Structures are given as C-alpha cells and as structure tokens.
Phi, psi and omega in degrees: 000138168268151171242125179297141177305333172290333185272350179290317171259009180061053186283330182299327189281355167285345191256155177272167183302323179294320187295312174306307171312321177288321174297326181282333175295304174296326178297327185297319195280317178291317175310316200270311196257002185224319188302319188289349190238349194292326182291336177277319174293331179290324186284329171283339182069028177201155181256136171288123177055056178307318177298307175313307178307322184292324176286333173300309175308321176289325179296331183275344175096022185268350181259127190075006202310328189272002178260171188255133172084181178053036194092345186278159182292328191065036182289180177277174178288319175294324169304309173299327181294310176308312169303323182294320172308313171287333177286326177269356165305318169294294173202151171288337169303313178302308178293329170288337180289315177297321180288319176295317186292325194250316182278349183252286181298310180289326181287328184300307188295313178312318179269338187228348174280171177283160179299332179293321181276331164308299170321307184298322191254309190299314163318304173295331181286314173310322184273000183080355188282332167240144196242131174245156178233174186224108180263096162246310166312134177238171171309324185253352203221095176269269175286005187226056194288347171290350177259010185302144177261357173287134188234142174233132180234145178294136158217106186061249180261358181249169171250145171237124193251139172220134176158190189211142164233153190232159184055047185253124177283143185064012203293312184276357173263338204292141169267335177224132174243138178271114186241131174252132184221153177284139173230173176288347182244025182096171185293136186223156182259151178223150177252099192268107169294133191291343175286345184309139178299130188098339178268130175215142178247119180255113181304135177277115185254177174068029180275149172246012167223173184029050174292331177272064183184145185265128174235139184221169164255130177259143191227119186246112188239103188042043188288115182255138174220155178286160187289347172288340169297341184278142172287130201274345175245325184294141160234157174075201189274351176314307185306290189286328177298328180297315178308317200280323178312299177316315182279331182287322166312313183295321169298318185306320180279325183312308190311308174308330178292308180302318176303320176304319183291319169309296189308306184307307188304319188290326182289315171296312177299324174308323191267340176275321186280133178247137171225139176051036165087000178208169175295151185286345182289347191268357188258146186294315182298340183274316175306314178299317175300310189295316188289322186284326179298307183300325176297317183293326181290313181301320182294322180300307179304317179299324182291318178296326181279327175297318181298314177307319182282338180281316173304329174284339167279351190070030188233015185275136180251153181305319172306322167306316186292321177296324176294319169315304186297308183309304191286315190280336177284314170311308184285332175291319183296314180292336166296320180286326182293315170307308173305324182290327175293326185288327170289349177061220178310314189296348175299344178254014182261142179269010154297339176248140180282350183313301182289332173292318174297320191284323180289317187292328174285346161301331175281304180305341177287325178276303187289153190049045171107121171276177175310311188289314177311311180291318177306319174298325181290316181292322178292329182287310180307320178296318184246350187075008181244132176279126181249007182296331174227000000 
C-alpha cells in the first residue's frame, strides 16, 4: 500500500476547513477546465479561449482574491497561497495568469491608484471580464529596474509615455497595462488602457517554457494618458517592488504545486512500471529518489505555510519572501528533474506532466527575481553588506 506524500508528514492537518475547501474548489476547476487540454495547449503554444478561462477563474473568486473591496473575495494570505499551489499543480502558466492579474496588476491599482481608477478597473478585473498586465521588465533591464528606459513626460494635463516592456504575461490579452516609467520626479506607475493610440502588444512565440501562457512585448510610442492614470503618491521603486513581493509570495506556494504533481506522477509510475521482473519502486535507488523528493517537498510546504501565517499576521518581510522563493522554486525544479529520471524515456513525453512542469519552472526560477538576486538579498540581510554592484 502506498502513502501519499502529504500524508507522510500529515501536511493536510496544517490547514483549516476553509483552506481545504478552497483547495478542493480550485482542484475541481482545474480538473474540469484545464487538465484535459493543458498538454495540447503547451504543445501548440496557445490557449483556447483565454478570456473565457479568465472569466471562469473570476467566477470562482480567484482573481485578486486576497484583496478587500471592489468585488474581490478578501481571503487570507494563506488561503490565497493554497489556491496558488493548486493552480500550479495543474500548470505554472495558469498560476501566472492569476498572479499577474491579481498580485501584480490588480494589487498595483488597489494599492497605489486613485479611487477613480480603482472603481474603473478593479471590479471588472476581479470578475475576469477585464484583464490586466504589469509592465516593469524591459529588453535591456530585468534585474536592474532602476535603469529602465521607458519614460513618461508631462504635456499639459496629460502624460506621454515612450518605451518597451518585455516578457509581459497577459500582455496581448490585457485591457489595462500597469506601466512603470522614469519621470522627472522618479519612477512612477500608470494605468494605461491598451486601446490607447500608440500602444501595441506583440505576442512572443518560440518559447520552450510557459507555453500554455500568453507572453508579450509591449511597445509604447507616444502613448498619451490623462493625469488621472498616474498613481498619485508613490515614487521610486517602492511601488513596483511592493507588487513584486506580492507575486513572489504566490510563487512560494505555486512551485510546491508543480513539485507535488511531478512527485505524485513518479510515485505512481514506480509501482506500475516493471523492470527485471518487479516494479521499479522496489529498488533501493528509486526509493531513495522518492524519499528525497518527498523530504524537500514537505519542507517547501512547511516553509510556505509558515510564511503564509506570518503574512496573515502582518509580519512578513520582503527578505523572508526571497527565502521562500529561492528555496521552493529551486527545490521544485530538482524534484521535477528527479521525477523525470524515474519515468525514464517516458519522462520527456507530454503524456505525463513532468517535463512540462520542469520546463515551466525554468521560467519561474527567473521571473520575479532571479536566483542571483534573491541570494544577494539574503546575503545582505545576513552580513549587512550589499554585494549587488
């Protein structure tokens, strides 16, 4: 008789009835609406009816679910984390759609925009009727946003924005783009309707990762927006970095979802696949792999839960999010790669989810802060010395 990895350490006992109910609801949605199609979407590099999918996610209350008001569900941070785990257990691209909508675009507007802009965008975004994206990364500036080249300048009562943003999830679907730009008054944020003249989004093709996700380059060529589109108070990198911390928190949980799926697949395969007259799960080296994967998965979930409880208590610090993002994504990739070895040649087939999750996690490892950036964030906190330059 096999034991599920969650049962081995009693992980389900860490969660409340409400948290487990959310997990069940998200899993039911992904099982019904996404899992039957996601391997095909990944292979083709496109999603069937992504706007319809976003509406279904909104109907379940998953978009901006940890925000209050404006049609948002107002859940706890841990409940949001549980949802991210279940979404990424299906596919990292699905969790990215939700994270960018809720933790980046919606959070930026909810936290920093005027009340007029909040009322204009947030209710429709929470319902999935409107889609948002978050424009910070540029072709030449990813980990160094302070040197972004996108610029906004005053022209009477308006702003004119010029620049390019790269690797933008939901970019060519979006109705509104949160754009961060240099101004004479420091970095500022703008809620830019994508129908504005001079704005265009070019879908990025030829990806080998996050293929069941829409990624785009944003081009802003003399885009004119009223002063009401500008976030009125926040200046500098404090604005975008606050949003990134929200998104990174979701990744801490989501990565463990991808890891769980790969681990479950490898465990099932090990008791079904026979070599040398017995299931490969009966061999010591296979059992060592399964035990090591389960150990790292268990520690990752425990870390996610701990950070979730801290966030719910209002005590979570950015460097603690970096700790979680660095550990959990790195370990999730290793779990997927090890699971692939248990499946042998079948491990590279899209008939199984393992290689899809492994490829997706290569993107997750990079976005919202690379391994190097999070390592140096932790190093600075540990030593008091900055080694970024």
